mmCIF file of C-alpha atoms in Angstrom:
data_model
loop_
_atom_site.group_PDB
_atom_site.id
_atom_site.type_symbol
_atom_site.label_atom_id
_atom_site.label_comp_id
_atom_site.label_asym_id
_atom_site.label_seq_id
_atom_site.Cartn_x
_atom_site.Cartn_y
_atom_site.Cartn_z
ATOM 1 C CA UNK A 278 64.658 95.085 134.071
ATOM 2 C CA UNK A 279 63.032 93.175 131.470
ATOM 3 C CA UNK A 280 65.308 92.131 128.508
ATOM 4 C CA UNK A 281 62.979 93.650 125.923
ATOM 5 C CA UNK A 282 63.086 96.986 127.537
ATOM 6 C CA UNK A 283 66.921 96.890 127.923
ATOM 7 C CA UNK A 284 67.055 96.136 124.125
ATOM 8 C CA UNK A 285 64.899 99.188 123.417
ATOM 9 C CA UNK A 286 67.013 101.461 125.605
ATOM 10 C CA UNK A 287 70.168 100.415 123.749
ATOM 11 C CA UNK A 288 68.548 101.084 120.425
ATOM 12 C CA UNK A 289 67.193 104.466 121.539
ATOM 13 C CA UNK A 290 70.521 105.427 123.006
ATOM 14 C CA UNK A 291 72.302 104.644 119.785
ATOM 15 C CA UNK A 292 69.729 106.521 117.710
ATOM 16 C CA UNK A 293 69.979 109.553 119.930
ATOM 17 C CA UNK A 294 73.747 109.504 119.875
ATOM 18 C CA UNK A 295 73.574 110.130 116.109
ATOM 19 C CA UNK A 296 70.803 112.618 116.604
ATOM 20 C CA UNK A 297 68.426 110.612 114.284
ATOM 21 C CA UNK A 298 64.739 110.822 114.349
ATOM 22 C CA UNK A 299 62.607 107.669 114.131
ATOM 23 C CA UNK A 300 61.822 108.638 110.533
ATOM 24 C CA UNK A 301 65.535 109.005 109.741
ATOM 25 C CA UNK A 302 66.420 105.648 111.119
ATOM 26 C CA UNK A 303 63.365 104.067 109.375
ATOM 27 C CA UNK A 304 64.455 105.593 106.028
ATOM 28 C CA UNK A 305 67.995 104.171 106.480
ATOM 29 C CA UNK A 306 66.677 100.628 106.907
ATOM 30 C CA UNK A 307 64.424 100.706 103.911
ATOM 31 C CA UNK A 308 62.453 98.054 105.656
ATOM 32 C CA UNK A 309 61.374 99.004 109.203
ATOM 33 C CA UNK A 310 58.628 101.623 109.889
ATOM 34 C CA UNK A 311 59.198 104.300 112.413
ATOM 35 C CA UNK A 312 56.299 102.872 114.488
ATOM 36 C CA UNK A 313 57.975 99.424 114.611
ATOM 37 C CA UNK A 314 61.237 101.035 115.639
ATOM 38 C CA UNK A 315 59.388 103.050 118.265
ATOM 39 C CA UNK A 316 57.815 99.774 119.568
ATOM 40 C CA UNK A 317 61.273 98.282 119.867
ATOM 41 C CA UNK A 318 62.518 101.316 121.789
ATOM 42 C CA UNK A 319 59.538 101.244 124.116
ATOM 43 C CA UNK A 320 59.883 97.591 124.873
ATOM 44 C CA UNK A 321 56.537 96.758 123.431
ATOM 45 C CA UNK A 322 57.952 94.477 120.844
ATOM 46 C CA UNK A 323 61.299 92.601 120.783
ATOM 47 C CA UNK A 324 63.296 92.739 117.678
ATOM 48 C CA UNK A 325 64.611 89.621 116.003
ATOM 49 C CA UNK A 326 67.966 88.868 114.480
ATOM 50 C CA UNK A 327 67.149 90.295 111.041
ATOM 51 C CA UNK A 328 65.913 93.550 112.446
ATOM 52 C CA UNK A 329 68.782 93.969 114.838
ATOM 53 C CA UNK A 330 71.129 93.412 111.781
ATOM 54 C CA UNK A 331 69.195 95.967 109.705
ATOM 55 C CA UNK A 332 69.277 98.511 112.497
ATOM 56 C CA UNK A 333 73.021 97.988 113.277
ATOM 57 C CA UNK A 334 73.813 98.503 109.667
ATOM 58 C CA UNK A 335 71.651 101.618 109.461
ATOM 59 C CA UNK A 336 73.175 103.039 112.558
ATOM 60 C CA UNK A 337 76.755 101.996 111.746
ATOM 61 C CA UNK A 338 78.035 102.353 115.332
ATOM 62 C CA UNK A 339 76.651 99.274 117.052
ATOM 63 C CA UNK A 340 76.581 95.549 116.352
ATOM 64 C CA UNK A 341 73.505 93.372 116.266
ATOM 65 C CA UNK A 342 74.810 91.494 119.301
ATOM 66 C CA UNK A 343 75.163 94.702 121.272
ATOM 67 C CA UNK A 344 71.536 95.823 120.397
ATOM 68 C CA UNK A 345 70.195 92.327 121.581
ATOM 69 C CA UNK A 346 72.112 92.566 124.776
ATOM 70 C CA UNK A 347 74.322 89.555 123.907
ATOM 71 C CA UNK A 348 77.442 91.582 124.028
ATOM 72 C CA UNK A 349 78.130 94.446 126.447
ATOM 73 C CA UNK A 350 80.818 96.205 124.503
ATOM 74 C CA UNK A 351 79.365 99.565 123.683
ATOM 75 C CA UNK A 352 79.458 101.382 120.284
ATOM 76 C CA UNK A 353 82.689 101.938 118.659
ATOM 77 C CA UNK A 354 84.357 105.266 118.986
ATOM 78 C CA UNK A 355 85.060 107.275 115.826
ATOM 79 C CA UNK A 356 88.720 106.232 116.108
ATOM 80 C CA UNK A 357 87.790 102.560 116.416
ATOM 81 C CA UNK A 358 85.487 102.789 113.415
ATOM 82 C CA UNK A 359 88.267 104.396 111.458
ATOM 83 C CA UNK A 360 90.741 101.761 112.337
ATOM 84 C CA UNK A 361 88.306 98.955 111.365
ATOM 85 C CA UNK A 362 87.767 100.742 108.047
ATOM 86 C CA UNK A 363 91.478 101.014 107.420
ATOM 87 C CA UNK A 364 91.852 97.413 108.287
ATOM 88 C CA UNK A 365 89.127 96.270 105.914
ATOM 89 C CA UNK A 366 90.526 98.338 103.079
ATOM 90 C CA UNK A 367 94.113 96.989 103.189
ATOM 91 C CA UNK A 368 95.497 93.785 101.689
ATOM 92 C CA UNK A 369 96.695 90.795 103.717
ATOM 93 C CA UNK A 370 100.144 92.124 104.259
ATOM 94 C CA UNK A 371 98.621 95.344 105.583
ATOM 95 C CA UNK A 372 96.256 93.434 107.887
ATOM 96 C CA UNK A 373 99.150 91.426 109.311
ATOM 97 C CA UNK A 374 101.155 94.523 109.837
ATOM 98 C CA UNK A 375 98.286 96.250 111.712
ATOM 99 C CA UNK A 376 97.848 93.118 113.953
ATOM 100 C CA UNK A 377 101.549 92.948 114.727
ATOM 101 C CA UNK A 378 101.633 96.509 115.718
ATOM 102 C CA UNK A 379 98.517 96.091 117.943
ATOM 103 C CA UNK A 380 100.060 93.072 119.606
ATOM 104 C CA UNK A 381 103.361 94.904 120.078
ATOM 105 C CA UNK A 382 101.533 97.750 121.738
ATOM 106 C CA UNK A 383 99.751 95.344 124.098
ATOM 107 C CA UNK A 384 103.068 93.668 124.974
ATOM 108 C CA UNK A 385 104.696 97.146 125.500
ATOM 109 C CA UNK A 386 101.932 98.168 127.821
ATOM 110 C CA UNK A 387 102.116 95.112 129.895
ATOM 111 C CA UNK A 388 105.911 95.205 130.145
ATOM 112 C CA UNK A 389 105.622 98.783 131.493
ATOM 113 C CA UNK A 390 103.072 97.723 134.113
ATOM 114 C CA UNK A 391 105.262 94.745 135.165
ATOM 115 C CA UNK A 392 108.348 96.902 135.379
ATOM 116 C CA UNK A 393 106.612 99.483 137.583
ATOM 117 C CA UNK A 394 105.072 96.837 139.904
ATOM 118 C CA UNK A 395 108.482 95.056 140.285
ATOM 119 C CA UNK A 396 110.499 98.174 141.218
ATOM 120 C CA UNK A 397 111.234 98.543 144.910
#
């Protein structure tokens, strides 16, 4: 499938996930018309970096790199978005604590998997 069409499909899916109309998304960007967004979604026109940034901010659930098919990680779940917001709102000490906990959880998970595979 053509890259421009894949980009359009990602944009449409992200918009539908939030139950937004083209007009709703257009008004959130304050810069892109609904016909332009429709052209992106239909694969008629490929969005540029600036437009991908505007749309990702307006949607709030996807990154510009995801919209442009440069990153295959899908939209963040509500829990992931909440965690990112908490991380951004805390001070350096809090950020370091959050990171240590996350690394500790990863280490804990890998130890459990290793223990289970080594058992006779």
